[in-house]
mmCIF file with all atom_site columns, C-alpha atoms in Angstrom:
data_model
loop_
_atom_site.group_PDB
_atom_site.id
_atom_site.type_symbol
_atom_site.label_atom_id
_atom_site.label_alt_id
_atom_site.label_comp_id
_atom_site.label_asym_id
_atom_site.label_entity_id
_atom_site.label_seq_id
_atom_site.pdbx_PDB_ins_code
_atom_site.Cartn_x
_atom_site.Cartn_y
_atom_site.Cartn_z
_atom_site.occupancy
_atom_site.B_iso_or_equiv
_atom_site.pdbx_formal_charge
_atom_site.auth_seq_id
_atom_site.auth_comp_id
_atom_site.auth_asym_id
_atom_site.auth_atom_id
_atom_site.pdbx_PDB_model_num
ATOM 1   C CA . UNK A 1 1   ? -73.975 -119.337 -92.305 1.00 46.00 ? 1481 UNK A CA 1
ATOM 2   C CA . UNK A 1 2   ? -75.021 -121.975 -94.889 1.00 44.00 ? 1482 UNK A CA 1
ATOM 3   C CA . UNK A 1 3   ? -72.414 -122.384 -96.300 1.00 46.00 ? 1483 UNK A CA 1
ATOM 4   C CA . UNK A 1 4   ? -69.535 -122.268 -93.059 1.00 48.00 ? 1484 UNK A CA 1
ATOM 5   C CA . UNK A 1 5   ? -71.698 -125.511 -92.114 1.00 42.00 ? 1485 UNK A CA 1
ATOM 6   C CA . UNK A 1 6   ? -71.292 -127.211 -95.161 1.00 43.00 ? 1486 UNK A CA 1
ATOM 7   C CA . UNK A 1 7   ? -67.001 -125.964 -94.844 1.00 43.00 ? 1487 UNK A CA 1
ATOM 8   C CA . UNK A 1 8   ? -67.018 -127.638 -91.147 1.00 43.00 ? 1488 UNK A CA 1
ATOM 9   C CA . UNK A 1 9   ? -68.831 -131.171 -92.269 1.00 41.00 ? 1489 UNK A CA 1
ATOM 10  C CA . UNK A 1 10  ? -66.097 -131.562 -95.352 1.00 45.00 ? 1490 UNK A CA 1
ATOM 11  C CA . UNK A 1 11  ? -63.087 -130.825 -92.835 1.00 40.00 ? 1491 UNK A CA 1
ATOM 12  C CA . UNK A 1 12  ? -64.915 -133.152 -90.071 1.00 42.00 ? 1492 UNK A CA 1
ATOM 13  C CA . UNK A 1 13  ? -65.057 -135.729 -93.306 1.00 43.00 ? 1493 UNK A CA 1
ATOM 14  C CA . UNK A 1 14  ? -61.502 -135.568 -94.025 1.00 45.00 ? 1494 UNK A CA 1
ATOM 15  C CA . UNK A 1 15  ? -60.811 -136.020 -90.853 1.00 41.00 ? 1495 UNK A CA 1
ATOM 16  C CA . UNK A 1 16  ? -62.549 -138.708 -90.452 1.00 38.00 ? 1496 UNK A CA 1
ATOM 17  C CA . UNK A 1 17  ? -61.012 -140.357 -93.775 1.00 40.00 ? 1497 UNK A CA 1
ATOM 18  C CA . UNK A 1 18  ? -57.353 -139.774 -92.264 1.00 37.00 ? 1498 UNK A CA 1
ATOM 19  C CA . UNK A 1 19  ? -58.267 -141.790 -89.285 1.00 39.00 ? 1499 UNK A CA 1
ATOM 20  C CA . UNK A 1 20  ? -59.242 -144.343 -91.252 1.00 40.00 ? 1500 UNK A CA 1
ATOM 21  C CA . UNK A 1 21  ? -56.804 -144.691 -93.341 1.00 39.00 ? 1501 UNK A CA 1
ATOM 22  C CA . UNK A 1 22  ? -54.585 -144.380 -90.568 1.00 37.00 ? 1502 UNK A CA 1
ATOM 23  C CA . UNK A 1 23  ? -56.170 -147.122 -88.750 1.00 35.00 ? 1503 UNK A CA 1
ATOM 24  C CA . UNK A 1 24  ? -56.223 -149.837 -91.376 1.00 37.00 ? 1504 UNK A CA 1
ATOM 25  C CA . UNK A 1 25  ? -52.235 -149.098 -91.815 1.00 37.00 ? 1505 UNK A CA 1
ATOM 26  C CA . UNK A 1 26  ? -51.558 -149.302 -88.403 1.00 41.00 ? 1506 UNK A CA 1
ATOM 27  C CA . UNK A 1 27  ? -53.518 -152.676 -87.823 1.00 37.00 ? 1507 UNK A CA 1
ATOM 28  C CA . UNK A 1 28  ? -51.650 -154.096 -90.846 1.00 38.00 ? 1508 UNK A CA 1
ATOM 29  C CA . UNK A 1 29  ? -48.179 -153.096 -89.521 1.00 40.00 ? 1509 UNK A CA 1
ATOM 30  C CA . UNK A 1 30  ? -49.110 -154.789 -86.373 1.00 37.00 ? 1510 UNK A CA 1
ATOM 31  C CA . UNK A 1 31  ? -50.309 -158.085 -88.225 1.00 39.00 ? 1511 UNK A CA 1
ATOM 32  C CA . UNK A 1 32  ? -46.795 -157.807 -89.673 1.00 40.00 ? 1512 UNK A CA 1
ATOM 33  C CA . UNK A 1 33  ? -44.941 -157.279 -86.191 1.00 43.00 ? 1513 UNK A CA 1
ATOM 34  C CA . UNK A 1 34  ? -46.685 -160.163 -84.566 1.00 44.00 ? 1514 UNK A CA 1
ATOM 35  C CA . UNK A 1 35  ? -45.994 -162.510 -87.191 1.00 45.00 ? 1515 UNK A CA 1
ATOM 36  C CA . UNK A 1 36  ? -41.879 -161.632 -87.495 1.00 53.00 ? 1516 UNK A CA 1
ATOM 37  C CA . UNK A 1 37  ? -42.189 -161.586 -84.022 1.00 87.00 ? 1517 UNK A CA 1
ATOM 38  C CA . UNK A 1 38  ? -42.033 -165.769 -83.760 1.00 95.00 ? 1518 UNK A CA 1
ATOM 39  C CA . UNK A 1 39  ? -38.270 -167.115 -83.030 1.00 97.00 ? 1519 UNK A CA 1
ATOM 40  C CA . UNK A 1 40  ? -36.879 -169.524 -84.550 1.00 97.00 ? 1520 UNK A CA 1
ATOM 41  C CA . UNK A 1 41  ? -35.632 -172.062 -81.884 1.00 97.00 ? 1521 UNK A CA 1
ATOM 42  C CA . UNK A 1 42  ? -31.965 -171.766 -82.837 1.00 97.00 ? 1522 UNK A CA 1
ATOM 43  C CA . UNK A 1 43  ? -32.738 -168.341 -82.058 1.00 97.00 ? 1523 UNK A CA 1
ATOM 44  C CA . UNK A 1 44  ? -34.410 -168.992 -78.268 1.00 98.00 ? 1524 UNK A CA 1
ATOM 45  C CA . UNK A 1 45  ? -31.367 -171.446 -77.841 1.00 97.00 ? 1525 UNK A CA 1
ATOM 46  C CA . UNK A 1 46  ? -28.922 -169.013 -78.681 1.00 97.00 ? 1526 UNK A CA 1
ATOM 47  C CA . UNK A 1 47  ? -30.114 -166.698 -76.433 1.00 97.00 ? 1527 UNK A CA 1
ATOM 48  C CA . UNK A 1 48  ? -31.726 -168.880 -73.281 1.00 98.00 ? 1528 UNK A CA 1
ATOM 49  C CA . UNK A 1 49  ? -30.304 -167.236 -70.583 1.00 97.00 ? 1529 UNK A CA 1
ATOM 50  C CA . UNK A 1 50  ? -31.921 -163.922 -71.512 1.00 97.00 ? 1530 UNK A CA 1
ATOM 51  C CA . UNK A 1 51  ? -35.238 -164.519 -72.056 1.00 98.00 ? 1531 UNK A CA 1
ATOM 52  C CA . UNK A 1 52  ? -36.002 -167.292 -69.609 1.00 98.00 ? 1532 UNK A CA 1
ATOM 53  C CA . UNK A 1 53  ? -39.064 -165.858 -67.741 1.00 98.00 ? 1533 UNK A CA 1
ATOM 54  C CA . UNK A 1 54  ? -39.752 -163.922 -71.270 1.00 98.00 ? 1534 UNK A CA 1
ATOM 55  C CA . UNK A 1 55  ? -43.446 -164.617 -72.938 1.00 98.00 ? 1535 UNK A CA 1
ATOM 56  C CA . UNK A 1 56  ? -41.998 -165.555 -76.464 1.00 98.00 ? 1536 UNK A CA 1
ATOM 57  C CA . UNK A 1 57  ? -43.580 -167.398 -79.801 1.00 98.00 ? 1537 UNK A CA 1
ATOM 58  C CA . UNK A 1 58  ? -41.623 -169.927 -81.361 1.00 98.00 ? 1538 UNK A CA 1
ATOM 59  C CA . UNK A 1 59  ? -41.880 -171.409 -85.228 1.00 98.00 ? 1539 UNK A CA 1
ATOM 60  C CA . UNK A 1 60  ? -41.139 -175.026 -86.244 1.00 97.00 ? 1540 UNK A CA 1
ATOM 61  C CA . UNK A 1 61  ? -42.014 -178.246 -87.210 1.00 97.00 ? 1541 UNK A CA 1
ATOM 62  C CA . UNK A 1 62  ? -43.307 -180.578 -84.157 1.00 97.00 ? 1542 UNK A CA 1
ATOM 63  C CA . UNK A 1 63  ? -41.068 -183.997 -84.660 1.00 94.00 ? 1543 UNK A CA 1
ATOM 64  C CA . UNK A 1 64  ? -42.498 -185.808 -81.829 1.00 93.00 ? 1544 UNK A CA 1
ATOM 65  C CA . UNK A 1 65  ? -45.055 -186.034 -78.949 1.00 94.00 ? 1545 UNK A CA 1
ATOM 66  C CA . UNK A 1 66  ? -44.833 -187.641 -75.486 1.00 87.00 ? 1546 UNK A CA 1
ATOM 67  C CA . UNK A 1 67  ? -46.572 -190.842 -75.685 1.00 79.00 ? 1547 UNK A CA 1
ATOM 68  C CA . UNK A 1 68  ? -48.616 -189.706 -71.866 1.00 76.00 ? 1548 UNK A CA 1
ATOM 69  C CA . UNK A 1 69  ? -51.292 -188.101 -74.196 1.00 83.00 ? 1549 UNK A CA 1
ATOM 70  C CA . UNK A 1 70  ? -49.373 -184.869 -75.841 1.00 91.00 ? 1550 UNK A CA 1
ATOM 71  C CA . UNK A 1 71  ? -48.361 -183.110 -72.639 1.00 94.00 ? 1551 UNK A CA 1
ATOM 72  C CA . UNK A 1 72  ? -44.980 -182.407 -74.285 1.00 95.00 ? 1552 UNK A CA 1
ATOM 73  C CA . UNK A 1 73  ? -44.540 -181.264 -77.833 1.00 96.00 ? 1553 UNK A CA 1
ATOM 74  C CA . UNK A 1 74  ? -41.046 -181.183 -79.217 1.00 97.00 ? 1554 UNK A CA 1
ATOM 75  C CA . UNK A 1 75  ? -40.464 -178.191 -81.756 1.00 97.00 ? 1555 UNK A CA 1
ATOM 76  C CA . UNK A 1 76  ? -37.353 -178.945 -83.746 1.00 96.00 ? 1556 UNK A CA 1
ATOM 77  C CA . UNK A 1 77  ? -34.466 -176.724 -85.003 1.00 95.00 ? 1557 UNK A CA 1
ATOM 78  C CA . UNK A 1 78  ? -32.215 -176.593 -88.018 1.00 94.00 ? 1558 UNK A CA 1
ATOM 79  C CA . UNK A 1 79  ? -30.613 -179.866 -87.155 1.00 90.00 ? 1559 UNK A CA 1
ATOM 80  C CA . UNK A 1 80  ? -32.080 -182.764 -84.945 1.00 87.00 ? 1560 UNK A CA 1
ATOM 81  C CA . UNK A 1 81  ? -29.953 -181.624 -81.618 1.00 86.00 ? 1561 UNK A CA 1
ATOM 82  C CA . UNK A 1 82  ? -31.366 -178.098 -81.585 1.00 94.00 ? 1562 UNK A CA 1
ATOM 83  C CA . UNK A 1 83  ? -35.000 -179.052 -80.262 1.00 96.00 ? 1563 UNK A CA 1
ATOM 84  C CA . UNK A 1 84  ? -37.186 -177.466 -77.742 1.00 97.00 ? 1564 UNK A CA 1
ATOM 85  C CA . UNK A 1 85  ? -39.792 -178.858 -75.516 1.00 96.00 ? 1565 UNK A CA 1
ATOM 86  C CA . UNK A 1 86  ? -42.833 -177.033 -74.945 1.00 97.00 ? 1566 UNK A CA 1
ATOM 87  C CA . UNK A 1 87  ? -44.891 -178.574 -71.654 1.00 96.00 ? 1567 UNK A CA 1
ATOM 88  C CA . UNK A 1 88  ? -48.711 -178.070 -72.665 1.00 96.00 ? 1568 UNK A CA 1
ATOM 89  C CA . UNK A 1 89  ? -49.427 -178.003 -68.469 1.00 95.00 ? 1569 UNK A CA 1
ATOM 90  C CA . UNK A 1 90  ? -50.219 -176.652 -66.322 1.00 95.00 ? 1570 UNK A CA 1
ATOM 91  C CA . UNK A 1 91  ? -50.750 -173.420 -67.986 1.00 96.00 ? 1571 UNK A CA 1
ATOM 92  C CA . UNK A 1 92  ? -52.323 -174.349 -71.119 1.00 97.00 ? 1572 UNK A CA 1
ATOM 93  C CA . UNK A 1 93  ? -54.257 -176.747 -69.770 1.00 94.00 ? 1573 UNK A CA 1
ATOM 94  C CA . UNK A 1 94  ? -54.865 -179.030 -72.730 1.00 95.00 ? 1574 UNK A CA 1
ATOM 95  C CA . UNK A 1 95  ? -52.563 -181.627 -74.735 1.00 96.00 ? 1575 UNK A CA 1
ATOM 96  C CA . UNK A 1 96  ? -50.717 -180.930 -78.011 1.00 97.00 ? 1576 UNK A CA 1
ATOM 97  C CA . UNK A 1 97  ? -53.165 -182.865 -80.504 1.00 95.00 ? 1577 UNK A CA 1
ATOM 98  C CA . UNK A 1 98  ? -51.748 -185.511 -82.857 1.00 94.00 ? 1578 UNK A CA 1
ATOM 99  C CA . UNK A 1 99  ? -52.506 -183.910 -85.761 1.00 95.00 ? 1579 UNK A CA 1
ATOM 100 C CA . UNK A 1 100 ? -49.741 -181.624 -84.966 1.00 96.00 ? 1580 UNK A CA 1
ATOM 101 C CA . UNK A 1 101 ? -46.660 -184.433 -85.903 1.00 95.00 ? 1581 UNK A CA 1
ATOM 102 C CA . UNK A 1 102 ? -44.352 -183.602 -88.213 1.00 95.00 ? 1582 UNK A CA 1
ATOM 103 C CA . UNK A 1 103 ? -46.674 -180.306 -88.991 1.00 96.00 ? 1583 UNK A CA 1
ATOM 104 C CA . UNK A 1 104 ? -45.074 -176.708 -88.297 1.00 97.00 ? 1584 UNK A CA 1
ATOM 105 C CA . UNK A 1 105 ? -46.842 -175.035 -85.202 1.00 98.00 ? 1585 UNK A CA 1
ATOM 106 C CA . UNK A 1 106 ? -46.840 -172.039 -83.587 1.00 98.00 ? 1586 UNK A CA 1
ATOM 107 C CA . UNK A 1 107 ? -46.242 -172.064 -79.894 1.00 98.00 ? 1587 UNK A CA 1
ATOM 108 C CA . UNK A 1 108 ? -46.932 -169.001 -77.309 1.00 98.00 ? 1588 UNK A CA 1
ATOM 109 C CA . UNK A 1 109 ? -45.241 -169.575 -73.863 1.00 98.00 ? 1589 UNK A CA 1
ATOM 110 C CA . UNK A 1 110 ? -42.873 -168.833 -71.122 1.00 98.00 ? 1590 UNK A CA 1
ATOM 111 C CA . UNK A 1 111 ? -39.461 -170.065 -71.666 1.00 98.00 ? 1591 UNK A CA 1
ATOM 112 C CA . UNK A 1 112 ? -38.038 -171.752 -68.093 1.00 98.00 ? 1592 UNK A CA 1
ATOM 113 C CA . UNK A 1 113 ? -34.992 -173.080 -67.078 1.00 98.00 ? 1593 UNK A CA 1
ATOM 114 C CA . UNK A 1 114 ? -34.523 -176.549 -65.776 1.00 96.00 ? 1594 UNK A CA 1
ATOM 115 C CA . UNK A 1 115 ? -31.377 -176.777 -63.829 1.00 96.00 ? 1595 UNK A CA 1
ATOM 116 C CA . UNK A 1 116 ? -29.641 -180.343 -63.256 1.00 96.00 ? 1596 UNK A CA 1
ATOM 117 C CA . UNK A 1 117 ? -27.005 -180.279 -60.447 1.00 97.00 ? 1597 UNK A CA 1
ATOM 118 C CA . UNK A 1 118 ? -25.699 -182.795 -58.070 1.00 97.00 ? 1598 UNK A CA 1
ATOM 119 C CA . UNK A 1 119 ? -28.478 -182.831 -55.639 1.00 97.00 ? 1599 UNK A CA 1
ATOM 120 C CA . UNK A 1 120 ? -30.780 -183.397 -58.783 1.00 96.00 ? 1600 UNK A CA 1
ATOM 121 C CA . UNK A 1 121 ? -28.876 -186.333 -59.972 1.00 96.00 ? 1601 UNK A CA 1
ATOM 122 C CA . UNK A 1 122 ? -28.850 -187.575 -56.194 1.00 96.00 ? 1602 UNK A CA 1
ATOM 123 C CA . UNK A 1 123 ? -32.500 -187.887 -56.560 1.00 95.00 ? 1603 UNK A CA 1
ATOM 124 C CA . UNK A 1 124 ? -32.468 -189.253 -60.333 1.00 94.00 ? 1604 UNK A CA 1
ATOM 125 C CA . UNK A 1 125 ? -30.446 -192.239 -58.613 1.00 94.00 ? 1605 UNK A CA 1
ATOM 126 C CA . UNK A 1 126 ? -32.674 -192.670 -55.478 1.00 93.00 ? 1606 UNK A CA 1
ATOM 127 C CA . UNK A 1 127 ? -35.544 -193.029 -58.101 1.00 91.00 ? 1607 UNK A CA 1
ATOM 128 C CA . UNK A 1 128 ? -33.425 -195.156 -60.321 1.00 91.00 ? 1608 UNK A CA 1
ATOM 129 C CA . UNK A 1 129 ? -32.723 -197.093 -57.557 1.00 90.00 ? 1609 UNK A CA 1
ATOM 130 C CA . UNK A 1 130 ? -37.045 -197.540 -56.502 1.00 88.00 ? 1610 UNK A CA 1
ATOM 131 C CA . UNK A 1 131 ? -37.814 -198.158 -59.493 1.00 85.00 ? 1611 UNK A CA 1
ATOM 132 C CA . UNK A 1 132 ? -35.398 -200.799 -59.911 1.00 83.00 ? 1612 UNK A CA 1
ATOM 133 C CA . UNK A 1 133 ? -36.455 -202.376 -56.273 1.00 79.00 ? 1613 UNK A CA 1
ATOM 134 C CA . UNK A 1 134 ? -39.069 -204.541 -56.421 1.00 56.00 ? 1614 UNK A CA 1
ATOM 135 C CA . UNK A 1 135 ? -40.835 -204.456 -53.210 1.00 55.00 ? 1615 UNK A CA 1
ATOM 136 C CA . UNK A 1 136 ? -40.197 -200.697 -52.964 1.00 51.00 ? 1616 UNK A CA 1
ATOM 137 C CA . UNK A 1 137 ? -40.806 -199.473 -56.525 1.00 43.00 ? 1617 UNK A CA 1
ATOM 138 C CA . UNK A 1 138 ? -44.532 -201.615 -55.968 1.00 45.00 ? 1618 UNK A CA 1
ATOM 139 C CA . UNK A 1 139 ? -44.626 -199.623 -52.459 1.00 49.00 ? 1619 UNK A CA 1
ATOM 140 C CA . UNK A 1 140 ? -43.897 -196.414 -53.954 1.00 49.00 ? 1620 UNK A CA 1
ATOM 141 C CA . UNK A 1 141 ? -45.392 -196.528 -57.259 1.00 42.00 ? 1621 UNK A CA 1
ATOM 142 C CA . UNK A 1 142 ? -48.142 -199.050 -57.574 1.00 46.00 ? 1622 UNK A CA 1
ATOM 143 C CA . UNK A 1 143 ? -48.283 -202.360 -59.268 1.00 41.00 ? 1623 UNK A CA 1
ATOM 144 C CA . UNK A 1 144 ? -47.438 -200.393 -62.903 1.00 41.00 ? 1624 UNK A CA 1
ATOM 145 C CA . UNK A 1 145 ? -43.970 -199.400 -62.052 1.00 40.00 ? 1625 UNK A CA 1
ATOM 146 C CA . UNK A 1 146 ? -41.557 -200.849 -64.453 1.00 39.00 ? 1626 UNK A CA 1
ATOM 147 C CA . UNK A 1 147 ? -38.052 -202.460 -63.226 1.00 37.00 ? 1627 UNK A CA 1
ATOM 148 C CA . UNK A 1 148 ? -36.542 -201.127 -66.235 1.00 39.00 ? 1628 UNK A CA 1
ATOM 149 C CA . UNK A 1 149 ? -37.998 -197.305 -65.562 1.00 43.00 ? 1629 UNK A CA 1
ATOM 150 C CA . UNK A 1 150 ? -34.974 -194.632 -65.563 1.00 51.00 ? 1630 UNK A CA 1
ATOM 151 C CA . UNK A 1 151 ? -35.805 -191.157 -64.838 1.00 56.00 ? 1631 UNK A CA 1
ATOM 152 C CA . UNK A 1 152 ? -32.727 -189.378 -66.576 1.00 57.00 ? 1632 UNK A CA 1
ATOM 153 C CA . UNK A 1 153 ? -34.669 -187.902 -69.384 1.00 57.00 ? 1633 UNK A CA 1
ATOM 154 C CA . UNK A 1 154 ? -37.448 -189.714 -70.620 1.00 70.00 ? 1634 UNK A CA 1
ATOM 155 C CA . UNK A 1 155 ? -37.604 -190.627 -74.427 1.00 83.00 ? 1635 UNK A CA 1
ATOM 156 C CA . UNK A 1 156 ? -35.074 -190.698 -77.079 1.00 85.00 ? 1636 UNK A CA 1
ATOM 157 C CA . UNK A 1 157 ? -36.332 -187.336 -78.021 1.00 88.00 ? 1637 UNK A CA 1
ATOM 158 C CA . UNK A 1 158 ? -35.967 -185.839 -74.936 1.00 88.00 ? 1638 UNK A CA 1
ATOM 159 C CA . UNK A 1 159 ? -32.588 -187.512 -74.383 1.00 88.00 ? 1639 UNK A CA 1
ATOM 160 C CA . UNK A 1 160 ? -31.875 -185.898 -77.929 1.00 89.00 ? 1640 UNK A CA 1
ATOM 161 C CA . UNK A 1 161 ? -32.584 -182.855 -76.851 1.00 90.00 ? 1641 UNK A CA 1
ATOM 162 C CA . UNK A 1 162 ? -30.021 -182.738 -73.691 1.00 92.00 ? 1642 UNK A CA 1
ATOM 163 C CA . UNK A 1 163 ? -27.554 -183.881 -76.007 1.00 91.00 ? 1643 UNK A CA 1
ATOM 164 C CA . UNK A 1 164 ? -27.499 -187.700 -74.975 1.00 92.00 ? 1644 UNK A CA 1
ATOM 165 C CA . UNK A 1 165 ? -29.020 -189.389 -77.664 1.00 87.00 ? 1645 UNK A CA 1
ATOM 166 C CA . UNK A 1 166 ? -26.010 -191.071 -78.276 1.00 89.00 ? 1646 UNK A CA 1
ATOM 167 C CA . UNK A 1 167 ? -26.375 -192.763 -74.585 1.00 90.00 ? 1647 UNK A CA 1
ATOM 168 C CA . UNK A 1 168 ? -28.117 -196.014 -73.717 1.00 83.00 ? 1648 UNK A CA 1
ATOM 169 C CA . UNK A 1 169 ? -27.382 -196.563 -70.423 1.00 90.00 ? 1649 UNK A CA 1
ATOM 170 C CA . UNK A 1 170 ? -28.519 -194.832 -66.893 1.00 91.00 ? 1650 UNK A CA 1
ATOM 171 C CA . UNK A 1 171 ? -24.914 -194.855 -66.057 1.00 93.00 ? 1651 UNK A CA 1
ATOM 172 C CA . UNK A 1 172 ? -23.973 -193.296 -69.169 1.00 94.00 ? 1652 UNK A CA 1
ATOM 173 C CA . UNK A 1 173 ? -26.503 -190.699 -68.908 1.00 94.00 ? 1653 UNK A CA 1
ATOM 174 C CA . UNK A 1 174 ? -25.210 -189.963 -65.291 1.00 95.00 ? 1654 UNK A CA 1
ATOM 175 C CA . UNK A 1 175 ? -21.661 -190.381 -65.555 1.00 96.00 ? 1655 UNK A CA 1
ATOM 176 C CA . UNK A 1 176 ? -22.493 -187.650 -68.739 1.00 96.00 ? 1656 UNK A CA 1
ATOM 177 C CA . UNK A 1 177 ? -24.357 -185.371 -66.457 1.00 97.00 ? 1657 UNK A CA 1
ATOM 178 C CA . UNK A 1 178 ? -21.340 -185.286 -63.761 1.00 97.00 ? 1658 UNK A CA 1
ATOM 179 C CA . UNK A 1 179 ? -18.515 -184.845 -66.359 1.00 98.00 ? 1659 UNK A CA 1
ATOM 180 C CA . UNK A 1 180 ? -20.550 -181.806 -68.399 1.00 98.00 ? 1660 UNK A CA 1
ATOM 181 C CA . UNK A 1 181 ? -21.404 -180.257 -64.891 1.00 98.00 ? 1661 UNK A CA 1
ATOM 182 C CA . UNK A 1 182 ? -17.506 -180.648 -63.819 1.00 98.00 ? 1662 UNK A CA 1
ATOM 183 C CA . UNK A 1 183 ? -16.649 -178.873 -67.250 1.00 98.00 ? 1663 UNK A CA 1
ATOM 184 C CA . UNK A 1 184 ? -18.990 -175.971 -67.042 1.00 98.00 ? 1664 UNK A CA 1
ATOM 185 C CA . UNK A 1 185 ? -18.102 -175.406 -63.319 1.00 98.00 ? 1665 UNK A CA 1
ATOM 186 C CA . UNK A 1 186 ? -14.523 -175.262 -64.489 1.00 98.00 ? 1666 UNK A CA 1
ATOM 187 C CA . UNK A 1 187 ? -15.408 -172.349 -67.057 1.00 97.00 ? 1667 UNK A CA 1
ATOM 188 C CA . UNK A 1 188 ? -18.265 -170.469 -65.668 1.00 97.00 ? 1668 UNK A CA 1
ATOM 189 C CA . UNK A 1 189 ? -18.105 -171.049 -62.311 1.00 98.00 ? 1669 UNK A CA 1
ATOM 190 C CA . UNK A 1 190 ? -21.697 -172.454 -62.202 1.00 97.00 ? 1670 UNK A CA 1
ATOM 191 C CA . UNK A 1 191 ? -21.953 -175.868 -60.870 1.00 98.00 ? 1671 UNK A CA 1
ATOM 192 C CA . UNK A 1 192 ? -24.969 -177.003 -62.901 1.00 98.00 ? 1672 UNK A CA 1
ATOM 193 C CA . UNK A 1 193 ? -26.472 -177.649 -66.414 1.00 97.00 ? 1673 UNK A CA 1
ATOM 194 C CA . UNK A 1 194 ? -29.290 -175.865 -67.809 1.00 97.00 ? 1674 UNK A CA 1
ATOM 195 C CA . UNK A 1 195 ? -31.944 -176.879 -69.828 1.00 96.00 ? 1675 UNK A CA 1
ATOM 196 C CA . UNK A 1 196 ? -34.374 -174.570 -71.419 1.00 97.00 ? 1676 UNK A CA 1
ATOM 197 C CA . UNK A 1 197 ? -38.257 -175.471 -72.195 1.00 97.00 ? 1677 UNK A CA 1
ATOM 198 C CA . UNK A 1 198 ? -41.357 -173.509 -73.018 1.00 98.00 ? 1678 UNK A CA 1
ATOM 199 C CA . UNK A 1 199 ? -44.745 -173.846 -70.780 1.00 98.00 ? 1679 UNK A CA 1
ATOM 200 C CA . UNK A 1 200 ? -47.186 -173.086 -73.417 1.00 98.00 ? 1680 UNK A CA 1
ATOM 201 C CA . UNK A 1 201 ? -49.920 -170.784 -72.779 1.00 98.00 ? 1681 UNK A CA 1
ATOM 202 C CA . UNK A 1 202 ? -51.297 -171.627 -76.884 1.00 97.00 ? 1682 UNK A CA 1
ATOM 203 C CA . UNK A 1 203 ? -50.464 -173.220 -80.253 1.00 98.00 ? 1683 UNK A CA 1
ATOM 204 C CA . UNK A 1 204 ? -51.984 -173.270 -83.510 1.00 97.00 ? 1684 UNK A CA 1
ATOM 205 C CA . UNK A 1 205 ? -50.706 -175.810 -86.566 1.00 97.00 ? 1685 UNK A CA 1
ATOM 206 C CA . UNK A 1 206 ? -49.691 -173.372 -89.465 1.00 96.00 ? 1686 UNK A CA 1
ATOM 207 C CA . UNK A 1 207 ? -50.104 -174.318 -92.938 1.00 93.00 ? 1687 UNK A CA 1
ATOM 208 C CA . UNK A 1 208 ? -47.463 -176.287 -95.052 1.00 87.00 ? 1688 UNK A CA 1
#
């Protein structure tokens, strides 16, 4: 009797041991899926269309920051007109901090579309148009509002990364807009551009 007890604890032990080992192999093959699991953003570019709504995790180094206190980090590719913007709000809740300039991140988010059609552009000239009042840009926007305001795309980064960094005017930016529209109507039968960014849910500034 003795001795089937002591036969039952060493199979219950190696059992046990198995498991283990099991375990800790398991938990390191996961550690190794999550990390090759971060795209590249040539890759999320290349493949947009099929993973907007997607929860993905993006690599690269962070070239700039909005100036409005980090709300938008810009995660750049293999060449300065592959960049992505990842929007720290509303879901993330806090900025991007400025330690994170010109250091590779890691971003967690949802990538989105941003479509820019002709009734969008309507409305980027009615602002244009405010802004560049006055009496009404004062009545619609305060005392701060800048004459010289032009909401086509915000900074030179941002520009940069709709492919108009090459563009100084509003006009220009427009009259780009319409023509690139025309073009892709033409081909894919879809009367709009799209632009892809990432509403970050984390980050985290990897080492160099």
């Amino acid at each position: 009797m003795k001795k089937n007890f002591i036969i039952a604890l060493a199979v219950i032990a190696s059992a046990f041991t198995y498991s283990c080992g099991n375990s800790g192999k398991n938990a390191a093959e996961t550690t190794q899926s999550e990390q090759s699991s971060a795209m590249t953003v040539d890759q999320v570019l290349a493949d947009a269309p099929n993973l907007v709504g997607d929860t993905i995790t993006i690599e690269g180094v962070c070239s700039h920051l909005c100036k409005h206190g980090g709300r938008k980090a810009f995660v750049l590719g293999s060449n300065d007109s592959l960049l992505l913007r990842c929007e720290a709000y509303p879901i993330m809740g806090t900025p991007f901090s400025k330690e994170s300039i010109h250091k590779p991140i890691k971003v967690n988010g949802i990538l989105k579309e941003e479509r820019v059609d002709e009734k969008a552009i309507a409305e980027m000239e009615h602002q244009y148009a405010m802004l560049n009042n006055t009496d009404d840009a004062s009545a619609q926007f305060g005392e701060s509002a800048e004459k010289t305001a032009e909401p086509t795309g915000g900074c030179d980064t941002e520009r940069a990364a709709r492919g108009q960094q090459n563009l100084t005017s509003f006009a220009d930016r427009i009259a780009d807009y319409r023509a690139r529209i025309a073009q892709r109507n033409e081909k894919e039968g879809k009367p709009y551009l799209s632009f892809y960014y990432l509403e970050a849910i984390s980050y985290e500034i990897l080492p160099e």
